[in-house]
Coordinates of C-alpha atoms in Angstrom, one line a residue:
Chain A
M634 CA -7.0 -148.0 -103.3
H635 CA -4.6 -149.8 -105.6
L636 CA -5.3 -151.5 -108.9
A637 CA -4.1 -154.8 -107.4
S638 CA -7.3 -154.6 -105.4
L639 CA -9.2 -154.5 -108.7
V640 CA -7.6 -157.8 -109.6
E641 CA -8.7 -159.3 -106.2
M642 CA -12.2 -157.9 -106.7
V643 CA -12.5 -159.4 -110.1
E644 CA -11.3 -162.8 -108.8
S645 CA -13.9 -162.5 -106.0
G646 CA -16.9 -161.2 -107.9
F647 CA -16.4 -162.6 -111.4
D648 CA -14.5 -165.9 -110.9
E649 CA -16.6 -167.7 -113.4
R650 CA -17.7 -164.8 -115.5
A651 CA -16.2 -164.2 -119.0
L652 CA -14.3 -160.9 -118.8
L653 CA -12.1 -161.1 -121.9
G654 CA -11.9 -163.0 -125.2
T655 CA -14.5 -164.0 -127.7
H656 CA -17.7 -166.1 -127.2
E657 CA -15.6 -169.1 -128.4
H658 CA -12.5 -168.4 -126.3
P659 CA -13.6 -166.6 -123.1
V660 CA -11.2 -165.7 -120.2
T661 CA -12.9 -165.7 -116.8
G662 CA -12.2 -163.5 -113.8
A663 CA -10.4 -166.4 -112.1
Q664 CA -8.2 -167.0 -115.3
L665 CA -7.5 -163.3 -115.6
G666 CA -6.3 -163.3 -112.0
Q667 CA -3.9 -166.3 -112.7
L668 CA -2.5 -164.6 -115.8
V669 CA -1.9 -161.4 -113.9
R670 CA -0.1 -163.2 -111.0
A671 CA 2.0 -165.1 -113.5
G672 CA 2.8 -162.0 -115.6
A673 CA 3.8 -160.0 -112.6
S674 CA 6.2 -162.8 -111.5
T675 CA 8.1 -162.3 -114.8
I676 CA 8.7 -158.6 -114.3
Q677 CA 8.7 -157.9 -110.5
G678 CA 12.0 -156.7 -109.3
K679 CA 13.6 -156.8 -112.8
Y680 CA 12.2 -153.7 -114.5
T681 CA 11.2 -150.2 -113.5
S682 CA 8.3 -149.9 -115.9
L683 CA 6.3 -151.9 -118.5
V684 CA 6.1 -150.2 -121.9
Y685 CA 3.5 -151.3 -124.3
A686 CA 4.0 -150.4 -128.0
G687 CA 1.4 -152.0 -130.1
E688 CA -2.1 -152.4 -131.3
N689 CA -4.9 -153.6 -129.1
H690 CA -4.8 -157.2 -128.1
P691 CA -7.5 -159.5 -126.6
L692 CA -5.4 -159.9 -123.5
L693 CA -4.1 -156.3 -123.2
P694 CA -5.5 -156.0 -119.6
V695 CA -3.0 -158.7 -118.5
A696 CA -0.2 -156.2 -119.3
L697 CA -1.5 -153.3 -117.3
L698 CA -2.7 -155.4 -114.4
S699 CA 0.6 -157.4 -114.2
A700 CA 2.5 -154.1 -114.0
A701 CA 0.2 -153.0 -111.2
W702 CA 0.6 -156.3 -109.3
A703 CA 4.4 -156.1 -109.7
G704 CA 4.3 -152.4 -108.5
I705 CA 5.7 -150.8 -111.7
P706 CA 4.1 -148.2 -114.0
F707 CA 2.4 -149.2 -117.3
V708 CA 3.4 -147.0 -120.1
P709 CA 1.4 -147.5 -123.4
V710 CA 3.0 -145.5 -126.2
N711 CA 1.7 -144.5 -129.6
Y712 CA 3.1 -147.2 -132.0
R713 CA 1.9 -145.2 -135.0
L714 CA 4.5 -142.5 -134.4
E715 CA 7.5 -142.3 -136.7
D716 CA 10.3 -144.5 -135.6
H717 CA 12.5 -141.8 -134.1
H718 CA 9.6 -140.3 -132.2
L719 CA 8.5 -143.7 -130.9
M720 CA 12.0 -144.5 -129.8
S721 CA 12.5 -141.2 -128.1
L722 CA 9.4 -141.8 -126.0
I723 CA 10.7 -145.3 -125.0
D724 CA 14.1 -143.8 -124.2
R725 CA 12.4 -141.8 -121.6
Q726 CA 11.7 -145.0 -119.6
P727 CA 15.1 -146.4 -118.7
G728 CA 15.0 -149.8 -117.1
A729 CA 11.7 -150.8 -118.8
L730 CA 10.6 -154.0 -120.4
V731 CA 9.1 -153.1 -123.8
L732 CA 6.2 -155.2 -125.0
A733 CA 5.3 -154.8 -128.6
D734 CA 3.2 -156.3 -131.3
Q735 CA 5.1 -158.3 -134.0
H736 CA 5.1 -155.5 -136.5
T737 CA 6.2 -152.8 -134.0
A738 CA 8.9 -155.0 -132.4
A739 CA 10.6 -155.2 -135.8
R740 CA 10.9 -151.4 -135.8
L741 CA 12.5 -151.2 -132.3
G742 CA 16.0 -152.5 -133.2
D743 CA 17.8 -149.5 -131.8
V744 CA 16.0 -149.4 -128.4
K745 CA 18.4 -150.0 -125.5
E746 CA 15.8 -151.7 -123.3
P747 CA 14.8 -155.4 -123.9
V748 CA 11.9 -155.8 -126.4
L749 CA 9.5 -158.7 -126.3
V750 CA 6.6 -159.5 -128.6
F751 CA 3.5 -159.5 -126.4
D752 CA 2.3 -162.9 -127.5
E753 CA 5.8 -164.4 -126.7
W754 CA 5.7 -162.7 -123.3
L755 CA 2.3 -164.4 -122.6
H756 CA 3.7 -167.8 -123.7
S757 CA 6.6 -167.4 -121.3
F758 CA 4.5 -167.3 -118.2
P759 CA 5.4 -170.0 -115.7
A760 CA 2.7 -172.7 -115.1
E761 CA 3.2 -172.3 -111.3
A762 CA 3.8 -168.6 -110.6
P763 CA 5.6 -167.9 -107.4
A764 CA 3.3 -165.9 -105.2
I765 CA 4.2 -162.2 -104.8
D766 CA 2.6 -159.7 -102.6
P767 CA 1.6 -156.6 -104.5
P768 CA 2.9 -153.4 -102.8
F769 CA -0.7 -151.9 -102.4
D770 CA 0.7 -148.4 -102.1
D771 CA -2.0 -146.3 -103.9
D772 CA 0.3 -143.3 -104.1
E773 CA 2.5 -145.1 -106.6
I774 CA 2.3 -144.3 -110.3
A775 CA 0.0 -146.7 -112.1
V776 CA 0.0 -145.4 -115.7
V777 CA 2.1 -143.0 -117.7
L778 CA 0.4 -141.5 -120.8
Y779 CA 1.9 -139.2 -123.3
T780 CA -0.5 -136.4 -124.2
S781 CA -1.2 -136.1 -127.9
G782 CA 0.5 -132.7 -128.1
T783 CA -1.9 -130.9 -130.4
T784 CA -0.7 -127.5 -129.2
S785 CA 2.7 -128.4 -127.8
E786 CA 5.2 -131.2 -127.5
P787 CA 3.9 -134.5 -125.8
K788 CA 4.1 -134.4 -122.0
A789 CA 4.2 -137.5 -119.8
A790 CA 1.0 -137.4 -117.7
L791 CA 1.2 -139.5 -114.5
L792 CA -1.9 -141.3 -113.1
R793 CA -1.4 -142.8 -109.6
H794 CA -3.4 -145.8 -108.4
R795 CA -5.6 -143.6 -106.2
H796 CA -6.7 -141.5 -109.1
L797 CA -7.8 -144.4 -111.3
M798 CA -9.5 -146.2 -108.4
A799 CA -11.2 -143.0 -107.4
Y800 CA -12.6 -142.8 -110.9
L801 CA -13.9 -146.4 -110.7
L802 CA -15.3 -146.0 -107.1
G803 CA -16.8 -142.6 -107.9
S804 CA -18.6 -143.4 -111.1
V805 CA -18.9 -147.1 -111.9
E806 CA -21.0 -149.7 -110.1
F807 CA -19.0 -152.9 -109.2
G808 CA -20.7 -155.8 -111.0
G809 CA -23.2 -153.4 -112.5
A810 CA -23.2 -155.2 -115.8
N811 CA -25.2 -158.3 -116.6
D812 CA -23.1 -161.4 -117.3
D813 CA -24.1 -161.4 -121.0
E814 CA -22.9 -157.9 -121.6
A815 CA -19.8 -157.1 -123.8
V816 CA -18.0 -153.9 -124.6
L817 CA -16.2 -153.3 -127.9
V818 CA -12.9 -151.4 -127.4
S819 CA -11.6 -149.7 -130.5
V820 CA -9.7 -146.8 -129.0
P821 CA -6.0 -147.4 -128.9
P822 CA -4.2 -148.6 -125.7
Y823 CA -2.1 -145.4 -125.4
H824 CA -5.2 -143.1 -125.1
V825 CA -6.7 -142.4 -121.7
A826 CA -10.1 -143.7 -123.0
G827 CA -8.4 -147.0 -123.7
V828 CA -7.1 -147.3 -120.1
A829 CA -10.5 -146.1 -118.7
N830 CA -12.4 -148.5 -121.0
M831 CA -10.4 -151.4 -119.7
L832 CA -10.6 -150.6 -116.0
S833 CA -14.3 -149.5 -115.8
N834 CA -15.6 -152.5 -117.8
L835 CA -13.6 -154.9 -115.7
F836 CA -15.0 -153.2 -112.6
S837 CA -18.5 -153.5 -114.1
G838 CA -18.0 -157.1 -114.9
R839 CA -18.5 -156.5 -118.7
R840 CA -16.6 -158.7 -121.2
L841 CA -14.0 -156.7 -123.1
V842 CA -13.8 -157.4 -126.8
Y843 CA -10.8 -155.7 -128.5
L844 CA -10.5 -154.5 -132.1
R845 CA -6.8 -154.6 -132.9
A846 CA -7.2 -151.3 -134.8
F847 CA -10.3 -149.4 -135.8
D848 CA -12.2 -150.2 -139.1
A849 CA -15.8 -149.2 -139.5
K850 CA -17.0 -152.4 -141.2
V851 CA -15.1 -154.7 -138.9
W852 CA -16.5 -152.7 -135.9
L853 CA -20.1 -153.1 -137.2
N854 CA -19.5 -156.8 -137.9
T855 CA -18.0 -157.4 -134.5
V856 CA -20.9 -155.8 -132.7
R857 CA -23.2 -158.3 -134.5
T858 CA -21.1 -161.5 -134.1
E859 CA -20.0 -160.9 -130.5
G860 CA -23.4 -159.6 -129.2
V861 CA -21.8 -156.3 -128.1
T862 CA -24.0 -154.2 -125.8
H863 CA -21.6 -151.3 -125.2
A864 CA -19.0 -149.4 -127.2
M865 CA -17.0 -146.2 -126.9
V866 CA -15.7 -144.4 -130.0
V867 CA -14.0 -141.1 -130.7
P868 CA -15.9 -138.7 -133.1
T869 CA -13.7 -139.6 -136.1
M870 CA -14.7 -143.3 -135.7
L871 CA -18.4 -142.3 -135.3
A872 CA -18.1 -140.3 -138.6
R873 CA -16.6 -143.4 -140.4
I874 CA -19.3 -145.7 -139.0
V875 CA -22.0 -143.3 -140.2
E876 CA -20.2 -143.1 -143.6
A877 CA -20.0 -147.0 -143.9
L878 CA -23.7 -147.3 -143.2
D879 CA -24.5 -144.8 -146.0
G880 CA -27.9 -143.9 -144.7
A881 CA -29.0 -147.4 -143.7
E882 CA -29.9 -148.4 -140.2
A883 CA -27.1 -150.1 -138.3
D884 CA -28.9 -153.4 -137.6
V885 CA -27.2 -153.9 -134.3
Q886 CA -29.9 -155.5 -132.1
T887 CA -27.7 -155.9 -129.0
L888 CA -26.1 -152.5 -128.8
K889 CA -27.6 -150.7 -125.8
S890 CA -25.1 -147.9 -125.3
L891 CA -22.7 -146.0 -127.6
S892 CA -20.5 -143.4 -126.0
Y893 CA -18.4 -140.9 -127.8
G894 CA -15.8 -138.4 -126.6
G895 CA -12.2 -137.3 -127.0
S896 CA -12.9 -134.3 -129.2
K897 CA -15.8 -132.3 -130.5
V898 CA -18.3 -134.2 -132.6
S899 CA -19.9 -132.4 -135.6
E900 CA -23.7 -132.0 -135.2
R901 CA -24.2 -133.4 -138.6
V902 CA -22.5 -136.7 -137.7
L903 CA -24.3 -136.9 -134.4
T904 CA -27.8 -136.5 -135.8
T905 CA -27.1 -138.9 -138.6
A906 CA -25.8 -141.4 -136.0
L907 CA -28.8 -141.0 -133.8
R908 CA -31.0 -141.9 -136.8
A909 CA -28.8 -144.9 -137.8
F910 CA -28.9 -146.3 -134.2
P911 CA -32.5 -145.7 -133.2
A912 CA -32.6 -148.2 -130.4
T913 CA -29.2 -147.3 -128.9
G914 CA -28.6 -144.9 -126.0
F915 CA -26.0 -142.3 -126.7
V916 CA -23.5 -141.0 -124.1
N917 CA -21.1 -138.1 -124.5
A918 CA -18.2 -138.2 -122.2
Y919 CA -15.7 -135.4 -121.5
G920 CA -12.4 -135.9 -119.7
L921 CA -8.7 -135.3 -120.1
T922 CA -5.7 -137.5 -119.7
E923 CA -4.8 -135.5 -116.6
T924 CA -8.3 -136.1 -115.1
A925 CA -8.0 -139.9 -115.2
S926 CA -10.7 -139.9 -117.9
T927 CA -14.3 -139.0 -117.8
I928 CA -15.4 -136.1 -115.5
A929 CA -18.7 -135.2 -117.2
V930 CA -21.4 -137.3 -118.9
L931 CA -24.3 -136.4 -121.2
G932 CA -26.5 -139.5 -120.9
P933 CA -29.1 -141.2 -123.2
D934 CA -32.0 -139.4 -121.4
D935 CA -30.3 -136.0 -122.0
H936 CA -29.9 -136.8 -125.7
R937 CA -33.5 -137.8 -126.1
A938 CA -34.7 -134.7 -124.1
A939 CA -32.6 -132.4 -126.3
I940 CA -33.9 -133.8 -129.5
S941 CA -37.6 -133.8 -128.5
S942 CA -37.6 -130.5 -126.7
D943 CA -39.0 -127.2 -128.1
D944 CA -37.0 -125.3 -125.5
P945 CA -33.8 -123.9 -127.1
A946 CA -31.9 -124.1 -123.7
I947 CA -32.6 -127.9 -123.6
Q948 CA -32.0 -128.4 -127.4
R949 CA -28.6 -126.8 -126.9
R950 CA -27.6 -129.4 -124.4
L951 CA -27.0 -131.8 -127.3
S952 CA -23.7 -129.9 -127.9
S953 CA -22.8 -130.0 -124.2
A954 CA -20.6 -132.5 -122.3
G955 CA -23.4 -133.1 -119.8
Q956 CA -23.2 -132.8 -116.1
V957 CA -20.1 -133.3 -114.0
L958 CA -19.8 -136.5 -112.0
P959 CA -21.1 -136.2 -108.4
S960 CA -17.5 -136.8 -107.2
I961 CA -16.1 -133.8 -109.2
E962 CA -16.3 -130.0 -108.5
V963 CA -16.2 -127.6 -111.4
E964 CA -15.5 -123.8 -111.5
I965 CA -15.4 -121.5 -114.4
R966 CA -13.0 -118.7 -113.7
D967 CA -12.1 -115.4 -115.4
D968 CA -8.7 -114.1 -116.4
M969 CA -8.1 -113.0 -112.8
E970 CA -8.9 -116.6 -111.7
Q971 CA -12.2 -115.4 -110.0
P972 CA -15.2 -117.7 -110.2
L973 CA -17.8 -116.7 -112.8
P974 CA -21.6 -117.2 -112.5
A975 CA -23.6 -119.7 -114.5
G976 CA -23.7 -119.2 -118.2
E977 CA -20.5 -117.1 -118.4
T978 CA -17.5 -118.4 -120.4
G979 CA -14.1 -118.7 -118.8
M980 CA -11.4 -121.2 -118.0
I981 CA -12.6 -124.6 -116.7
Y982 CA -11.1 -125.7 -113.3
L983 CA -11.7 -129.1 -111.7
R984 CA -11.2 -130.7 -108.3
G985 CA -11.7 -134.2 -107.1
E986 CA -10.0 -137.4 -106.0
Q987 CA -9.5 -138.6 -109.6
I988 CA -8.0 -135.4 -110.8
A989 CA -4.3 -136.2 -111.2
G990 CA -3.0 -132.9 -112.8
E991 CA 0.5 -134.1 -112.8
Y992 CA 3.3 -134.6 -115.3
S993 CA 6.8 -136.1 -115.0
S994 CA 7.9 -132.5 -114.5
G995 CA 5.7 -132.1 -111.4
S996 CA 2.1 -131.4 -110.2
V997 CA 0.2 -128.5 -111.6
L998 CA -2.6 -128.6 -109.0
D999 CA -2.9 -125.4 -107.1
S1000 CA -2.6 -125.3 -103.3
D1001 CA -6.4 -126.0 -102.9
G1002 CA -6.2 -129.0 -105.3
W1003 CA -7.8 -127.3 -108.3
F1004 CA -6.7 -128.3 -111.8
C1005 CA -6.7 -125.8 -114.6
T1006 CA -7.8 -127.8 -117.7
R1007 CA -6.8 -125.0 -120.1
D1008 CA -10.1 -125.7 -121.8
R1009 CA -12.5 -122.8 -122.0
G1010 CA -16.2 -123.3 -121.4
S1011 CA -19.3 -122.5 -119.4
V1012 CA -21.8 -124.2 -117.1
D1013 CA -25.5 -123.5 -117.5
A1014 CA -28.0 -123.0 -114.6
D1015 CA -28.7 -126.7 -114.5
G1016 CA -25.1 -127.8 -114.3
Y1017 CA -24.5 -128.7 -118.0
L1018 CA -20.9 -128.1 -119.1
F1019 CA -20.2 -126.6 -122.5
I1020 CA -16.7 -126.9 -123.9
E1021 CA -15.5 -124.2 -126.2
G1022 CA -12.0 -125.5 -126.9
R1023 CA -8.4 -125.1 -125.8
A1024 CA -7.5 -121.8 -124.2
D1025 CA -4.2 -122.0 -126.0
D1026 CA -6.1 -122.0 -129.3
T1027 CA -8.0 -118.8 -128.4
I1028 CA -7.4 -116.0 -130.9
I1029 CA -7.0 -112.5 -129.6
R1030 CA -7.9 -110.1 -132.3
G1031 CA -7.9 -106.4 -131.5
G1032 CA -8.3 -107.3 -127.8
E1033 CA -11.3 -109.5 -128.4
N1034 CA -11.1 -113.2 -127.3
I1035 CA -12.3 -115.4 -130.2
A1036 CA -12.9 -119.2 -129.9
P1037 CA -11.9 -120.9 -133.2
A1038 CA -14.6 -123.4 -132.6
E1039 CA -17.3 -120.8 -132.9
I1040 CA -16.1 -119.8 -136.4
E1041 CA -15.4 -123.4 -137.4
T1042 CA -19.0 -124.4 -136.5
V1043 CA -20.4 -121.7 -138.9
I1044 CA -18.0 -122.6 -141.7
L1045 CA -18.9 -126.3 -141.3
A1046 CA -22.5 -125.5 -141.7
H1047 CA -21.8 -124.5 -145.4
P1048 CA -22.9 -127.3 -147.6
D1049 CA -19.7 -127.3 -149.6
V1050 CA -17.4 -127.7 -146.6
I1051 CA -16.1 -131.0 -145.0
E1052 CA -13.5 -129.7 -142.6
A1053 CA -12.3 -126.4 -141.2
C1054 CA -9.5 -125.3 -138.9
V1055 CA -9.3 -121.6 -137.7
V1056 CA -6.1 -120.2 -136.2
G1057 CA -4.7 -116.9 -135.3
L1058 CA -1.6 -115.6 -137.1
P1059 CA 0.5 -112.6 -135.9
D1060 CA -0.7 -109.3 -137.2
D1061 CA 0.9 -105.9 -136.8
V1062 CA -2.4 -104.0 -136.6
W1063 CA -4.7 -106.5 -134.8
G1064 CA -2.3 -108.5 -132.7
Q1065 CA -3.6 -111.6 -134.4
R1066 CA -5.6 -112.1 -137.6
I1067 CA -8.0 -114.9 -138.3
V1068 CA -7.0 -117.5 -140.9
A1069 CA -9.2 -120.5 -141.8
A1070 CA -8.0 -123.6 -143.6
V1071 CA -10.9 -125.3 -145.3
V1072 CA -11.4 -128.6 -147.1
L1073 CA -14.2 -128.7 -149.6
R1074 CA -16.3 -131.6 -150.9
P1075 CA -14.9 -133.0 -154.1
G1076 CA -15.8 -130.9 -157.2
R1077 CA -16.8 -127.7 -155.4
T1078 CA -15.4 -124.4 -156.4
E1079 CA -12.9 -122.6 -154.2
D1080 CA -14.5 -119.2 -153.5
A1081 CA -13.0 -117.6 -150.4
E1082 CA -15.0 -114.4 -150.8
A1083 CA -18.4 -116.2 -150.9
L1084 CA -17.4 -118.3 -147.9
R1085 CA -16.4 -115.1 -146.0
D1086 CA -19.8 -113.6 -146.8
F1087 CA -21.4 -116.7 -145.5
V1088 CA -19.6 -116.4 -142.2
R1089 CA -20.2 -112.6 -142.0
A1090 CA -24.0 -113.3 -142.3
E1091 CA -23.8 -115.4 -139.1
L1092 CA -21.1 -113.7 -137.0
R1093 CA -19.8 -110.2 -136.6
G1094 CA -17.2 -108.9 -139.0
S1095 CA -14.5 -109.1 -136.3
K1096 CA -15.1 -112.9 -136.2
T1097 CA -15.0 -113.3 -140.0
P1098 CA -11.7 -114.9 -141.2
D1099 CA -9.4 -112.3 -142.7
T1100 CA -8.1 -115.0 -145.0
I1101 CA -9.5 -118.3 -146.1
V1102 CA -7.2 -120.9 -147.7
F1103 CA -8.2 -124.2 -149.3
R1104 CA -6.4 -127.5 -148.6
D1105 CA -7.0 -131.1 -149.8
S1106 CA -6.9 -132.4 -146.2
L1107 CA -6.1 -131.3 -142.7
P1108 CA -3.8 -133.1 -140.2
H1109 CA -5.2 -135.0 -137.3
T1110 CA -4.0 -137.3 -134.5
D1111 CA -5.1 -140.8 -135.1
T1112 CA -7.8 -140.4 -132.5
G1113 CA -9.3 -137.6 -134.4
K1114 CA -7.9 -134.4 -132.8
M1115 CA -7.0 -131.6 -135.1
L1116 CA -3.3 -131.0 -135.1
R1117 CA -3.6 -127.2 -134.8
R1118 CA 0.1 -126.5 -134.4
V1119 CA 0.7 -128.3 -137.7
V1120 CA -2.0 -126.2 -139.4
L1121 CA -0.5 -123.2 -137.8
T1122 CA 3.0 -124.0 -139.1
D1123 CA 1.6 -124.6 -142.6
L1124 CA -0.3 -121.3 -142.6
S1125 CA 2.6 -119.4 -141.1
S1126 CA 4.7 -120.0 -144.2
P1127 CA 5.3 -116.8 -146.2
T1128 CA 3.1 -117.9 -149.2
V1129 CA -0.1 -117.3 -147.1
S1130 CA -0.8 -113.7 -146.8
Chain B
M1288 CA -12.6 -159.5 -81.3
S1289 CA -10.9 -156.3 -82.5
M1290 CA -9.0 -155.9 -85.8
T1291 CA -7.4 -153.2 -87.9
V1292 CA -8.3 -152.7 -91.6
K1293 CA -7.5 -150.2 -94.3
A1294 CA -8.7 -149.3 -97.8
G1295 CA -8.1 -152.4 -99.9
S1296 CA -8.3 -154.9 -97.1
R1297 CA -10.4 -157.9 -98.0
L1298 CA -13.0 -159.4 -95.6
F1299 CA -14.6 -162.8 -95.7
G1300 CA -17.7 -164.0 -93.9
A1301 CA -16.9 -166.9 -91.6
T1302 CA -20.3 -168.6 -92.1
S1303 CA -21.5 -167.3 -95.4
T1304 CA -20.2 -166.7 -98.9
T1305 CA -20.1 -162.9 -98.4
E1306 CA -16.9 -161.2 -99.4
M1307 CA -16.2 -157.5 -99.0
I1308 CA -13.4 -155.0 -99.7
V1309 CA -12.7 -152.0 -97.5
V1310 CA -13.1 -148.7 -99.4
R1311 CA -12.6 -146.5 -96.3
A1312 CA -11.9 -147.3 -92.7
P1313 CA -11.1 -145.5 -89.5
A1314 CA -7.6 -145.9 -88.1
G1315 CA -7.1 -148.1 -85.1
E1316 CA -8.9 -151.1 -83.7
I1317 CA -12.5 -151.8 -84.7
E1318 CA -14.9 -154.6 -84.1
L1319 CA -16.2 -155.8 -87.5
T1320 CA -18.5 -158.7 -88.1
I1321 CA -20.1 -160.4 -91.1
G1322 CA -23.2 -162.4 -90.4
G1323 CA -22.7 -161.7 -86.7
H1324 CA -19.3 -163.4 -86.5
P1325 CA -15.9 -161.7 -86.7
A1326 CA -14.9 -160.8 -90.2
L1327 CA -12.0 -162.8 -91.5
L1328 CA -9.0 -161.3 -93.3
D1329 CA -8.3 -164.6 -95.0
A1330 CA -10.7 -167.1 -96.7
S1331 CA -8.8 -170.1 -95.3
G1332 CA -10.3 -169.4 -91.8
R1333 CA -13.8 -170.2 -92.9
D1334 CA -15.2 -173.4 -91.3
G1335 CA -19.0 -173.3 -91.8
S1336 CA -19.6 -174.8 -88.4
T1337 CA -21.9 -172.0 -87.2
D1338 CA -24.8 -170.2 -88.8
V1339 CA -25.3 -166.5 -89.5
A1340 CA -26.5 -164.9 -86.3
E1341 CA -30.1 -163.8 -85.9
G1342 CA -30.6 -160.3 -87.3
H1343 CA -27.3 -160.4 -89.2
G1344 CA -28.5 -162.3 -92.3
G1345 CA -30.8 -161.4 -95.2
G1346 CA -28.2 -161.0 -97.9
A1347 CA -25.4 -158.7 -99.0
A1348 CA -25.5 -158.1 -102.7
M1349 CA -22.6 -157.8 -105.1
G1350 CA -21.6 -154.2 -105.9
K1351 CA -23.5 -152.7 -103.0
R1352 CA -21.8 -150.4 -100.5
Y1353 CA -22.3 -150.5 -96.8
V1354 CA -21.6 -147.6 -94.5
D1355 CA -22.0 -146.6 -90.8
E1356 CA -24.0 -143.6 -89.7
A1357 CA -20.9 -141.5 -89.0
G1358 CA -19.5 -142.3 -92.5
S1359 CA -16.3 -143.6 -90.9
I1360 CA -16.3 -146.9 -92.7
E1361 CA -17.4 -148.0 -96.2
L1362 CA -17.3 -151.6 -97.4
L1363 CA -18.0 -152.8 -101.0
C1364 CA -19.5 -156.3 -101.4
T1365 CA -17.5 -158.3 -104.1
K1366 CA -19.3 -161.6 -103.6
A1367 CA -22.9 -162.0 -102.5
G1368 CA -23.8 -163.9 -99.3
D1369 CA -26.3 -164.2 -96.5
G1370 CA -24.2 -162.5 -93.9
L1371 CA -24.4 -158.7 -93.5
P1372 CA -21.6 -156.5 -92.2
A1373 CA -21.8 -154.8 -88.8
L1374 CA -19.5 -152.4 -86.9
A1375 CA -19.4 -152.8 -83.1
G1376 CA -22.6 -154.8 -83.3
E1377 CA -24.5 -152.2 -85.4
L1378 CA -25.5 -153.3 -88.8
L1379 CA -24.1 -151.1 -91.6
A1380 CA -26.6 -149.4 -93.8
L1381 CA -26.9 -149.8 -97.5
K1382 CA -25.5 -146.7 -99.2
D1383 CA -27.7 -145.0 -101.8
A1384 CA -26.0 -144.6 -105.2
K1385 CA -27.5 -143.4 -108.4
P1386 CA -26.0 -145.3 -111.2
L1387 CA -24.4 -143.2 -114.0
P1388 CA -24.6 -144.1 -117.7
A1389 CA -21.6 -146.1 -118.9
S1390 CA -19.3 -143.6 -120.4
D1391 CA -16.5 -145.9 -121.5

């Protein structure tokens, strides 16, 4: 199916239901449909794609769905990038119309393609839009997303209509939300979670309330004033919300469900959050850009069971990504690409209708349709998926495969430590040696030897960092992923020995 | 009356408010009814001059999926109505679905 069908479904099922906007200024399904048809009429046949370079906007879905109705790809780009990076991404979309927020538009003077401020585009819609027939070819590209490039340069991931609709049809109930439900979107538009958030909540019939950009206090306040029932955050946002609460309960009567995903959450942040939101169900979602968002979910019941259980195997599930969706197949494979039994760690492979596994350079699915995530992990006997981290980050020291996450978890358990990043550096003897970059709490003493002893008490000597260096901060993407390649470059400089 | 449909085709009940979208359909001509009357591909053909046929009412609910025994066709109800869908005279069955927690 095609995203244009989603527009028709929304018009049919939610014609009078508020799907966008605030309590004060709602936009119904019927109004959204009119906006999309009008928006499509301004771009159809004129442009080859619709680029969006800006913050969230209450009417952001009009941009994506207008592009779908007009039969061209929607390409949200990271407006927070430096000017030359941002413009080089836009240059990869010749023939595009570029929509931007006011502030970003002012930075795009050198872009060859036409640039319009999003609000001005909305105001330019004709009152009587000429009817156009959407192409409805679900093999066309719906959305292009640039991967964040934590381990390599950003790649253009392609999501076709059939992938996104397979995700919706396979895991979301159409009209499953009550008409008083609202979801607060604070992930940025250029993140796959932003795209999935938008589509799955429109499909559910849940009103989308947008934060222009994330701020913990504004987030908490908006949950209260807009009667928000659902929200999705990345772990960095969860950490900031917990910080802003400073030990107090969140006082968010309406919030039924809080989902988090996008990178690994620290156990300390999660348990603090569970205490701060005692009446809220927590959901952990795992997915990649290339898998059209979520493929595994740890639901509220799993969270509660893990916290109240005495069984270590069930407790451990709090750090899992949950079970894969019924529409997805998962395999854990060894280095020879042979499937491994339950409990063993290897490379995570996925297959299913929503798995796109395609870049502008071509498809990376194998001949049987399997996608290699390049994430390492395991699946337990009950089907719970545990993610260990990117295979490309794996350190091979003296022939032994070492997951940085395992060492980072131990370092982070030290009371003086706020952040840690473990990488492998070339070593003549060992192949790679382990180096940890650590950020301490303010006022703590830098004692690399004491910290190494602390790690050695938990892990074998071969997993103890050969070198520990201290930094004031570590680099992240703005959705909270550690920029390991930047840390690696920093640590590779000759001053670190 | 025979018709051809494909994934994404919209269907309207002639005598009820029921609206459906085709999720999956067999290729070729099929006989599809809603409320016992031929399903319409366009809402403008509704006239309300007849009633839902006996045994073809009882209510289709929004969000529910309807399938035949062979699994050759799947319809999703986008607007509730009295009329139920049927393929070649056989009522489609309600598809069981376990709702998943909202993850985004």
